[in-house]
Amino acid sequence: MRYTFGYSEEQQMSLANAVGAYLDAEHYIYLHSSLMNAFEVLATDGRKIRIRQGLHLGWLRTGLEYTMEYEPPGTMRNYGVKPYPRWIPSIHHVLKTRTTVRFVAVPERDTTIMEFSCELEMPFWLWPARHFLGRMIQRMHKVKDDEDVAMIRHRAKVFGLEDNSHYLADHQFMFHKELYNEFFGSSEARARAAIASGAAAGEAHGSRGRNSADRAPLAPGLGRLDSPGTHL
Amino acid sequence: MAQDYDYYPVAIDASRLDPKRMHRFALGEGEDDPQAIAICVRGKWKFFRDQCPHMGGPLSEGKLLRSRCRLKCMWHGYEFDLEAEELVENPNDRRFACMSGLYPSYRPEKRPRFRLIKLKAVEINGLIRVKK
């Protein structure tokens, strides 16, 4: 049985910085230390990276393995979630989770819309707990998202809204650095990426040609909780 | 003779500084005025901008590693030596070493010498004033 849910938010930030913060793997275990303090890359395959992340509390080590796939300019998909260690009792033994984060630029307002959607595939006996599980996943994602937004806003205050030079610097490690440089390495590339992000989102929503601003919430910074839909 | 306009307007009461802690304070009264941190390093107070030289993160929210005389930024884990006042360790170099060959544009050897932004301060009648 399949349950989907999601939310979207519009924030005063550039697409380049929103995507940069997502791909900036160096900050995961520090800024998001309440969610994870261990992070490891297990394998890579083009735009896919197999990741293990979790919490290490003394001898107790628990976490998840998943695949993150980047679809430039602004889409990230996470799937193939497995508990780590495998023998540990976990909801992920019976629950298939697939999340998509999509960043869409709204150039006319200097904002970026972050759309989060999640699909849970579960056995029938877990169906009554679907809302609870959805809220748990959404809350965790929201914590990470809010921390990222706070970082981006702080940087924008110091260096300016459009400045993404830190992510372009040679010494800065980030996932898919070549692709990031290709899409966000110059102001022309960033303008093209902004248009492409809206087009990609339009296709994904089946609303080709629709202005991305039409989907935005009314006020920047306010989230929109989409009503959960169910697909049996 | 130093003039008043050489200093930020806010003065810090030296008697209220605890050498065991890192202190954060505003250098001005406006919302956008810069923030500073004060840290006692081997018995001597040092003042820095509350801004990581790497990405601008608030150092006051970082971790003070007293035994190693270091300050760790909470955004990326970069560790700064408080005596040398510069970056001495990026723990991510080890964590992502396995991926270093994947991206030709990633060149950790080109990392600049990140230095903490030091502020000059003077103590006058028990009040510490930070120079602009």
mmCIF file of C-alpha atoms in Angstrom:
data_model
loop_
_atom_site.group_PDB
_atom_site.id
_atom_site.type_symbol
_atom_site.label_atom_id
_atom_site.label_comp_id
_atom_site.label_asym_id
_atom_site.label_seq_id
_atom_site.Cartn_x
_atom_site.Cartn_y
_atom_site.Cartn_z
ATOM 1 C CA MET A 1 0.000 0.000 0.000
ATOM 2 C CA ARG A 2 1.315 3.392 -0.952
ATOM 3 C CA TYR A 3 1.045 6.651 0.966
ATOM 4 C CA THR A 4 2.385 9.961 -0.288
ATOM 5 C CA PHE A 5 2.745 13.299 1.402
ATOM 6 C CA GLY A 6 4.843 16.441 1.147
ATOM 7 C CA TYR A 7 5.188 20.125 1.710
ATOM 8 C CA SER A 8 6.776 23.111 0.079
ATOM 9 C CA GLU A 9 8.349 26.320 1.276
ATOM 10 C CA GLU A 10 9.490 29.486 -0.393
ATOM 11 C CA GLN A 11 12.632 31.051 1.014
ATOM 12 C CA GLN A 12 14.647 34.173 0.297
ATOM 13 C CA MET A 13 17.691 32.410 -1.167
ATOM 14 C CA SER A 14 19.224 31.707 -4.529
ATOM 15 C CA LEU A 15 18.881 28.362 -6.262
ATOM 16 C CA ALA A 16 22.697 28.098 -6.411
ATOM 17 C CA ASN A 17 22.980 28.383 -2.637
ATOM 18 C CA ALA A 18 20.035 26.086 -1.927
ATOM 19 C CA VAL A 19 21.505 23.342 -4.132
ATOM 20 C CA GLY A 20 25.025 24.105 -2.890
ATOM 21 C CA ALA A 21 23.973 23.642 0.724
ATOM 22 C CA TYR A 22 22.299 20.321 -0.115
ATOM 23 C CA LEU A 23 25.368 18.979 -1.916
ATOM 24 C CA ASP A 24 27.834 20.401 0.606
ATOM 25 C CA ALA A 25 28.553 17.119 2.360
ATOM 26 C CA GLU A 26 31.133 18.697 4.679
ATOM 27 C CA HIS A 27 28.475 20.228 6.906
ATOM 28 C CA TYR A 28 26.153 17.221 7.378
ATOM 29 C CA ILE A 29 27.441 15.834 10.660
ATOM 30 C CA TYR A 30 28.246 19.232 12.161
ATOM 31 C CA LEU A 31 25.284 21.448 11.371
ATOM 32 C CA HIS A 32 22.861 18.512 11.519
ATOM 33 C CA SER A 33 24.464 16.874 14.544
ATOM 34 C CA SER A 34 21.086 16.340 16.226
ATOM 35 C CA LEU A 35 20.149 13.993 13.381
ATOM 36 C CA MET A 36 23.474 12.334 12.584
ATOM 37 C CA ASN A 37 27.029 12.237 13.842
ATOM 38 C CA ALA A 38 28.347 9.588 11.462
ATOM 39 C CA PHE A 39 28.450 9.833 7.692
ATOM 40 C CA GLU A 40 30.160 7.652 5.153
ATOM 41 C CA VAL A 41 30.143 7.250 1.398
ATOM 42 C CA LEU A 42 29.830 3.567 0.496
ATOM 43 C CA ALA A 43 29.773 3.684 -3.292
ATOM 44 C CA THR A 44 29.337 6.020 -6.217
ATOM 45 C CA ASP A 45 27.907 5.476 -9.659
ATOM 46 C CA GLY A 46 27.617 8.577 -11.803
ATOM 47 C CA ARG A 47 24.912 10.737 -10.285
ATOM 48 C CA LYS A 48 24.128 8.152 -7.623
ATOM 49 C CA ILE A 49 25.905 7.971 -4.293
ATOM 50 C CA ARG A 50 25.307 5.240 -1.722
ATOM 51 C CA ILE A 51 25.487 6.739 1.742
ATOM 52 C CA ARG A 52 25.510 5.454 5.304
ATOM 53 C CA GLN A 53 24.559 7.891 8.015
ATOM 54 C CA GLY A 54 23.500 7.581 11.596
ATOM 55 C CA LEU A 55 24.017 8.238 15.249
ATOM 56 C CA HIS A 56 26.930 6.674 17.127
ATOM 57 C CA LEU A 57 26.312 6.761 20.861
ATOM 58 C CA GLY A 58 29.226 4.931 22.488
ATOM 59 C CA TRP A 59 29.005 1.286 21.461
ATOM 60 C CA LEU A 60 25.528 1.751 20.050
ATOM 61 C CA ARG A 61 25.645 2.418 16.355
ATOM 62 C CA THR A 62 22.461 2.869 14.447
ATOM 63 C CA GLY A 63 21.582 4.458 11.170
ATOM 64 C CA LEU A 64 20.529 4.079 7.587
ATOM 65 C CA GLU A 65 21.965 3.332 4.203
ATOM 66 C CA TYR A 66 20.393 4.957 1.176
ATOM 67 C CA THR A 67 21.074 6.080 -2.359
ATOM 68 C CA MET A 68 21.068 9.761 -3.228
ATOM 69 C CA GLU A 69 20.616 10.634 -6.880
ATOM 70 C CA TYR A 70 21.177 14.132 -8.196
ATOM 71 C CA GLU A 71 19.306 15.377 -11.199
ATOM 72 C CA PRO A 72 20.610 18.840 -12.045
ATOM 73 C CA PRO A 73 19.936 21.575 -11.610
ATOM 74 C CA GLY A 74 17.770 21.218 -8.512
ATOM 75 C CA THR A 75 16.375 17.733 -7.887
ATOM 76 C CA MET A 76 17.598 15.135 -5.404
ATOM 77 C CA ARG A 77 16.042 11.720 -4.939
ATOM 78 C CA ASN A 78 16.721 9.456 -1.979
ATOM 79 C CA TYR A 79 15.712 5.807 -2.109
ATOM 80 C CA GLY A 80 16.835 2.257 -1.352
ATOM 81 C CA VAL A 81 16.724 2.905 2.386
ATOM 82 C CA LYS A 82 18.029 0.034 4.530
ATOM 83 C CA PRO A 83 18.675 -0.015 8.262
ATOM 84 C CA TYR A 84 22.226 -0.195 9.520
ATOM 85 C CA PRO A 85 23.286 -2.543 10.985
ATOM 86 C CA ARG A 86 21.016 -4.855 9.009
ATOM 87 C CA TRP A 87 20.091 -7.015 12.023
ATOM 88 C CA ILE A 88 18.782 -4.091 14.045
ATOM 89 C CA PRO A 89 14.981 -3.999 14.425
ATOM 90 C CA SER A 90 13.825 -1.158 12.206
ATOM 91 C CA ILE A 91 10.730 0.066 10.442
ATOM 92 C CA HIS A 92 12.818 0.154 7.263
ATOM 93 C CA HIS A 93 12.737 -3.654 7.084
ATOM 94 C CA VAL A 94 9.087 -3.424 6.071
ATOM 95 C CA LEU A 95 8.773 0.146 4.823
ATOM 96 C CA LYS A 96 10.043 1.361 1.456
ATOM 97 C CA THR A 97 10.799 5.076 1.531
ATOM 98 C CA ARG A 98 11.396 7.302 -1.451
ATOM 99 C CA THR A 99 11.847 11.026 -1.001
ATOM 100 C CA THR A 100 12.335 13.769 -3.555
ATOM 101 C CA VAL A 101 13.575 17.269 -2.843
ATOM 102 C CA ARG A 102 13.199 19.742 -5.667
ATOM 103 C CA PHE A 103 14.444 23.325 -5.668
ATOM 104 C CA VAL A 104 12.718 25.705 -8.053
ATOM 105 C CA ALA A 105 13.966 29.245 -8.607
ATOM 106 C CA VAL A 106 11.528 32.153 -8.627
ATOM 107 C CA PRO A 107 13.772 34.843 -10.195
ATOM 108 C CA GLU A 108 11.111 37.575 -10.083
ATOM 109 C CA ARG A 109 11.091 37.429 -6.285
ATOM 110 C CA ASP A 110 14.722 36.345 -5.668
ATOM 111 C CA THR A 111 13.412 33.286 -3.877
ATOM 112 C CA THR A 112 13.616 29.534 -4.199
ATOM 113 C CA ILE A 113 10.825 27.068 -3.579
ATOM 114 C CA MET A 114 11.790 23.833 -1.866
ATOM 115 C CA GLU A 115 9.368 21.018 -2.566
ATOM 116 C CA PHE A 116 9.613 17.905 -0.446
ATOM 117 C CA SER A 117 7.650 14.823 -1.341
ATOM 118 C CA CYS A 118 7.758 11.364 0.167
ATOM 119 C CA GLU A 119 6.319 8.054 -0.918
ATOM 120 C CA LEU A 120 5.943 5.229 1.584
ATOM 121 C CA GLU A 121 5.233 1.695 0.487
ATOM 122 C CA MET A 122 4.043 -0.416 3.398
ATOM 123 C CA PRO A 123 2.300 -3.661 4.261
ATOM 124 C CA PHE A 124 -1.448 -3.431 5.033
ATOM 125 C CA TRP A 125 -0.959 -3.882 8.770
ATOM 126 C CA LEU A 126 1.127 -0.714 8.936
ATOM 127 C CA TRP A 127 -1.459 1.341 7.068
ATOM 128 C CA PRO A 128 -3.197 2.715 10.231
ATOM 129 C CA ALA A 129 0.151 4.224 11.291
ATOM 130 C CA ARG A 130 0.755 6.006 7.975
ATOM 131 C CA HIS A 131 0.016 9.518 9.270
ATOM 132 C CA PHE A 132 2.245 9.007 12.286
ATOM 133 C CA LEU A 133 5.101 7.732 10.099
ATOM 134 C CA GLY A 134 4.599 10.589 7.667
ATOM 135 C CA ARG A 135 4.748 13.167 10.441
ATOM 136 C CA MET A 136 7.938 11.600 11.844
ATOM 137 C CA ILE A 137 9.714 11.696 8.473
ATOM 138 C CA GLN A 138 8.462 15.194 7.722
ATOM 139 C CA ARG A 139 9.578 16.494 11.121
ATOM 140 C CA MET A 140 13.108 15.112 10.654
ATOM 141 C CA HIS A 141 13.336 16.604 7.199
ATOM 142 C CA LYS A 142 12.045 19.935 8.484
ATOM 143 C CA VAL A 143 14.731 20.070 11.202
ATOM 144 C CA LYS A 144 17.459 19.560 8.577
ATOM 145 C CA ASP A 145 15.799 21.986 6.199
ATOM 146 C CA ASP A 146 15.461 24.742 8.812
ATOM 147 C CA GLU A 147 19.122 24.374 9.797
ATOM 148 C CA ASP A 148 20.166 24.665 6.150
ATOM 149 C CA VAL A 149 17.974 27.712 5.608
ATOM 150 C CA ALA A 150 19.416 29.387 8.713
ATOM 151 C CA MET A 151 22.931 28.755 7.369
ATOM 152 C CA ILE A 152 22.058 30.088 3.904
ATOM 153 C CA ARG A 153 20.415 33.201 5.346
ATOM 154 C CA HIS A 154 23.347 33.855 7.644
ATOM 155 C CA ARG A 155 25.747 33.571 4.700
ATOM 156 C CA ALA A 156 23.525 35.817 2.571
ATOM 157 C CA LYS A 157 23.660 38.467 5.299
ATOM 158 C CA VAL A 158 27.459 38.341 5.347
ATOM 159 C CA PHE A 159 28.303 37.779 1.676
ATOM 160 C CA GLY A 160 25.120 38.614 -0.242
ATOM 161 C CA LEU A 161 22.176 36.633 -1.560
ATOM 162 C CA GLU A 162 23.755 35.521 -4.828
ATOM 163 C CA ASP A 163 27.255 34.746 -3.602
ATOM 164 C CA ASN A 164 28.044 31.041 -4.066
ATOM 165 C CA SER A 165 31.789 31.462 -4.467
ATOM 166 C CA HIS A 166 32.483 29.226 -1.457
ATOM 167 C CA TYR A 167 30.951 26.245 -3.200
ATOM 168 C CA LEU A 168 32.891 26.958 -6.386
ATOM 169 C CA ALA A 169 36.242 27.209 -4.614
ATOM 170 C CA ASP A 170 38.724 24.476 -5.534
ATOM 171 C CA HIS A 171 39.301 23.391 -1.957
ATOM 172 C CA GLN A 172 35.621 22.986 -1.064
ATOM 173 C CA PHE A 173 34.390 19.414 -1.170
ATOM 174 C CA MET A 174 30.836 18.815 -2.286
ATOM 175 C CA PHE A 175 28.961 16.001 -3.971
ATOM 176 C CA HIS A 176 28.755 16.258 -7.767
ATOM 177 C CA LYS A 177 31.162 19.177 -7.796
ATOM 178 C CA GLU A 178 31.655 19.019 -11.574
ATOM 179 C CA LEU A 179 27.924 19.175 -12.223
ATOM 180 C CA TYR A 180 27.501 21.968 -9.703
ATOM 181 C CA ASN A 181 30.227 24.006 -11.389
ATOM 182 C CA GLU A 182 28.620 23.359 -14.752
ATOM 183 C CA PHE A 183 25.189 24.581 -13.656
ATOM 184 C CA PHE A 184 26.112 27.273 -11.129
ATOM 185 C CA GLY A 185 29.687 28.245 -12.027
ATOM 186 C CA SER A 186 28.861 31.552 -13.725
ATOM 187 C CA SER A 187 26.033 34.066 -13.692
ATOM 188 C CA GLU A 188 24.918 32.919 -17.173
ATOM 189 C CA ALA A 189 24.907 29.280 -16.044
ATOM 190 C CA ARG A 190 22.952 30.224 -12.922
ATOM 191 C CA ALA A 191 20.329 32.046 -15.003
ATOM 192 C CA ARG A 192 19.965 29.001 -17.278
ATOM 193 C CA ALA A 193 19.720 26.702 -14.241
ATOM 194 C CA ALA A 194 16.979 28.883 -12.733
ATOM 195 C CA ILE A 195 14.899 28.517 -15.896
ATOM 196 C CA ALA A 196 15.639 24.797 -16.107
ATOM 197 C CA SER A 197 14.588 24.235 -12.488
ATOM 198 C CA GLY A 198 11.151 25.718 -13.203
ATOM 199 C CA ALA A 199 10.762 23.683 -16.377
ATOM 200 C CA ALA A 200 11.760 20.446 -14.632
ATOM 201 C CA ALA A 201 9.288 21.096 -11.834
ATOM 202 C CA GLY A 202 6.575 21.924 -14.343
ATOM 203 C CA GLU A 203 7.115 18.613 -16.114
ATOM 204 C CA ALA A 204 7.136 16.733 -12.829
ATOM 205 C CA HIS A 205 3.830 18.315 -11.863
ATOM 206 C CA GLY A 206 2.322 17.746 -15.265
ATOM 207 C CA SER A 207 1.934 21.485 -15.679
ATOM 208 C CA ARG A 208 4.295 22.308 -18.513
ATOM 209 C CA GLY A 209 4.485 25.989 -19.249
ATOM 210 C CA ARG A 210 2.990 27.026 -15.927
ATOM 211 C CA ASN A 211 4.879 29.740 -14.112
ATOM 212 C CA SER A 212 6.681 28.368 -11.078
ATOM 213 C CA ALA A 213 5.479 31.366 -9.055
ATOM 214 C CA ASP A 214 1.908 30.121 -9.431
ATOM 215 C CA ARG A 215 2.696 27.238 -7.105
ATOM 216 C CA ALA A 216 4.341 29.398 -4.469
ATOM 217 C CA PRO A 217 2.765 30.141 -1.118
ATOM 218 C CA LEU A 218 1.626 33.716 -0.654
ATOM 219 C CA ALA A 219 4.287 34.930 1.735
ATOM 220 C CA PRO A 220 8.008 34.080 1.648
ATOM 221 C CA GLY A 221 9.105 31.939 4.562
ATOM 222 C CA LEU A 222 5.704 30.418 5.150
ATOM 223 C CA GLY A 223 5.347 26.739 4.469
ATOM 224 C CA ARG A 224 2.498 25.090 2.635
ATOM 225 C CA LEU A 225 1.482 21.668 3.824
ATOM 226 C CA ASP A 226 -0.005 19.744 0.967
ATOM 227 C CA SER A 227 -2.891 17.552 1.913
ATOM 228 C CA PRO A 228 -1.717 13.979 2.067
ATOM 229 C CA GLY A 229 -2.921 11.822 -0.779
ATOM 230 C CA THR A 230 -3.235 8.069 -0.837
ATOM 231 C CA HIS A 231 -2.752 5.629 -3.666
ATOM 232 C CA LEU A 232 -3.746 2.050 -3.160
ATOM 233 C CA MET B 1 45.953 59.534 21.792
ATOM 234 C CA ALA B 2 43.207 57.230 20.512
ATOM 235 C CA GLN B 3 39.933 58.938 19.667
ATOM 236 C CA ASP B 4 36.530 57.570 20.596
ATOM 237 C CA TYR B 5 35.635 56.992 16.962
ATOM 238 C CA ASP B 6 38.503 54.522 16.673
ATOM 239 C CA TYR B 7 36.481 52.082 18.744
ATOM 240 C CA TYR B 8 33.204 50.265 18.422
ATOM 241 C CA PRO B 9 30.603 51.922 20.664
ATOM 242 C CA VAL B 10 29.979 48.973 22.976
ATOM 243 C CA ALA B 11 32.344 48.485 25.921
ATOM 244 C CA ILE B 12 32.680 45.212 27.805
ATOM 245 C CA ASP B 13 33.005 45.040 31.563
ATOM 246 C CA ALA B 14 36.277 43.105 32.021
ATOM 247 C CA SER B 15 35.261 41.845 35.467
ATOM 248 C CA ARG B 16 32.332 39.957 33.949
ATOM 249 C CA LEU B 17 34.465 37.858 31.597
ATOM 250 C CA ASP B 18 34.890 34.277 32.735
ATOM 251 C CA PRO B 19 38.212 32.800 31.461
ATOM 252 C CA LYS B 20 36.651 29.330 31.285
ATOM 253 C CA ARG B 21 34.020 30.405 28.791
ATOM 254 C CA MET B 22 33.796 31.869 25.328
ATOM 255 C CA HIS B 23 31.885 35.157 25.343
ATOM 256 C CA ARG B 24 29.899 36.606 22.479
ATOM 257 C CA PHE B 25 28.962 40.245 22.296
ATOM 258 C CA ALA B 26 27.750 42.838 19.819
ATOM 259 C CA LEU B 27 30.222 45.501 18.790
ATOM 260 C CA GLY B 28 27.492 48.013 18.129
ATOM 261 C CA GLU B 29 23.925 48.673 19.108
ATOM 262 C CA GLY B 30 22.381 48.104 15.687
ATOM 263 C CA GLU B 31 21.011 44.764 14.539
ATOM 264 C CA ASP B 32 23.467 44.571 11.664
ATOM 265 C CA ASP B 33 26.511 45.554 13.695
ATOM 266 C CA PRO B 34 29.209 42.866 13.780
ATOM 267 C CA GLN B 35 29.466 40.373 16.594
ATOM 268 C CA ALA B 36 32.658 39.419 18.364
ATOM 269 C CA ILE B 37 33.876 36.647 20.610
ATOM 270 C CA ALA B 38 36.281 36.817 23.514
ATOM 271 C CA ILE B 39 38.357 33.797 24.497
ATOM 272 C CA CYS B 40 40.996 33.530 27.179
ATOM 273 C CA VAL B 41 44.031 31.792 25.643
ATOM 274 C CA ARG B 42 46.774 30.880 28.113
ATOM 275 C CA GLY B 43 45.774 33.677 30.465
ATOM 276 C CA LYS B 44 45.454 36.347 27.800
ATOM 277 C CA TRP B 45 42.157 37.564 26.326
ATOM 278 C CA LYS B 46 41.831 37.400 22.575
ATOM 279 C CA PHE B 47 39.060 38.991 20.552
ATOM 280 C CA PHE B 48 37.857 37.743 17.177
ATOM 281 C CA ARG B 49 34.998 38.483 14.822
ATOM 282 C CA ASP B 50 32.194 35.992 15.347
ATOM 283 C CA GLN B 51 32.629 34.772 11.799
ATOM 284 C CA CYS B 52 34.322 31.667 10.519
ATOM 285 C CA PRO B 53 36.840 32.611 7.806
ATOM 286 C CA HIS B 54 35.729 29.570 5.817
ATOM 287 C CA MET B 55 32.021 30.235 5.200
ATOM 288 C CA GLY B 56 31.070 32.924 7.685
ATOM 289 C CA GLY B 57 29.477 30.653 10.279
ATOM 290 C CA PRO B 58 28.989 31.931 13.844
ATOM 291 C CA LEU B 59 32.045 30.768 15.789
ATOM 292 C CA SER B 60 30.268 31.525 19.071
ATOM 293 C CA GLU B 61 28.069 28.485 18.407
ATOM 294 C CA GLY B 62 31.134 26.313 17.877
ATOM 295 C CA LYS B 63 32.909 24.104 20.346
ATOM 296 C CA LEU B 64 35.815 25.306 22.451
ATOM 297 C CA LEU B 65 38.361 22.464 22.714
ATOM 298 C CA ARG B 66 40.276 23.686 25.747
ATOM 299 C CA SER B 67 42.728 20.800 26.028
ATOM 300 C CA ARG B 68 43.886 21.326 22.433
ATOM 301 C CA CYS B 69 43.545 25.093 22.510
ATOM 302 C CA ARG B 70 41.262 24.968 19.521
ATOM 303 C CA LEU B 71 37.906 26.305 18.374
ATOM 304 C CA LYS B 72 35.719 24.122 16.203
ATOM 305 C CA CYS B 73 33.192 25.700 13.862
ATOM 306 C CA MET B 74 29.753 24.109 14.125
ATOM 307 C CA TRP B 75 28.999 24.458 10.417
ATOM 308 C CA HIS B 76 31.760 22.339 8.867
ATOM 309 C CA GLY B 77 33.860 21.139 11.792
ATOM 310 C CA TYR B 78 36.909 23.180 10.800
ATOM 311 C CA GLU B 79 39.317 23.463 13.728
ATOM 312 C CA PHE B 80 41.247 26.651 14.419
ATOM 313 C CA ASP B 81 44.270 26.876 16.678
ATOM 314 C CA LEU B 82 43.682 29.722 19.109
ATOM 315 C CA GLU B 83 47.381 30.497 19.517
ATOM 316 C CA ALA B 84 48.276 30.461 15.830
ATOM 317 C CA GLU B 85 44.798 31.896 15.065
ATOM 318 C CA GLU B 86 44.451 29.835 11.898
ATOM 319 C CA LEU B 87 42.900 26.657 10.499
ATOM 320 C CA VAL B 88 44.824 23.579 11.570
ATOM 321 C CA GLU B 89 42.474 20.730 10.730
ATOM 322 C CA ASN B 90 39.607 19.998 8.391
ATOM 323 C CA PRO B 91 38.217 16.615 9.502
ATOM 324 C CA ASN B 92 36.369 16.279 6.196
ATOM 325 C CA ASP B 93 39.650 15.717 4.346
ATOM 326 C CA ARG B 94 39.814 12.243 5.891
ATOM 327 C CA ARG B 95 36.097 11.521 5.630
ATOM 328 C CA PHE B 96 35.909 12.239 1.918
ATOM 329 C CA ALA B 97 39.419 11.169 0.916
ATOM 330 C CA CYS B 98 37.875 8.197 -0.919
ATOM 331 C CA MET B 99 36.131 10.637 -3.283
ATOM 332 C CA SER B 100 38.997 12.990 -3.940
ATOM 333 C CA GLY B 101 39.782 11.470 -7.344
ATOM 334 C CA LEU B 102 36.171 11.629 -8.510
ATOM 335 C CA TYR B 103 35.923 15.350 -9.047
ATOM 336 C CA PRO B 104 38.876 16.952 -10.881
ATOM 337 C CA SER B 105 37.776 20.409 -9.733
ATOM 338 C CA TYR B 106 38.082 19.411 -6.064
ATOM 339 C CA ARG B 107 41.634 20.303 -5.024
ATOM 340 C CA PRO B 108 42.017 20.339 -1.252
ATOM 341 C CA GLU B 109 45.691 21.252 -1.600
ATOM 342 C CA LYS B 110 44.577 24.678 -2.819
ATOM 343 C CA ARG B 111 42.882 25.485 0.479
ATOM 344 C CA PRO B 112 43.750 29.023 1.543
ATOM 345 C CA ARG B 113 45.304 29.728 4.905
ATOM 346 C CA PHE B 114 42.114 30.508 6.773
ATOM 347 C CA ARG B 115 42.871 32.864 9.647
ATOM 348 C CA LEU B 116 40.541 33.928 12.421
ATOM 349 C CA ILE B 117 39.631 37.593 12.110
ATOM 350 C CA LYS B 118 41.424 39.126 15.065
ATOM 351 C CA LEU B 119 40.241 42.334 16.694
ATOM 352 C CA LYS B 120 42.433 44.706 18.646
ATOM 353 C CA ALA B 121 41.153 45.701 22.049
ATOM 354 C CA VAL B 122 42.273 47.873 24.915
ATOM 355 C CA GLU B 123 41.230 47.943 28.543
ATOM 356 C CA ILE B 124 40.496 51.385 29.990
ATOM 357 C CA ASN B 125 39.306 51.643 33.594
ATOM 358 C CA GLY B 126 38.027 48.075 33.623
ATOM 359 C CA LEU B 127 36.170 48.462 30.344
ATOM 360 C CA ILE B 128 37.311 46.715 27.200
ATOM 361 C CA ARG B 129 36.896 48.637 23.965
ATOM 362 C CA VAL B 130 37.386 46.945 20.601
ATOM 363 C CA LYS B 131 39.158 48.859 17.864
ATOM 364 C CA LYS B 132 37.476 49.311 14.470
#
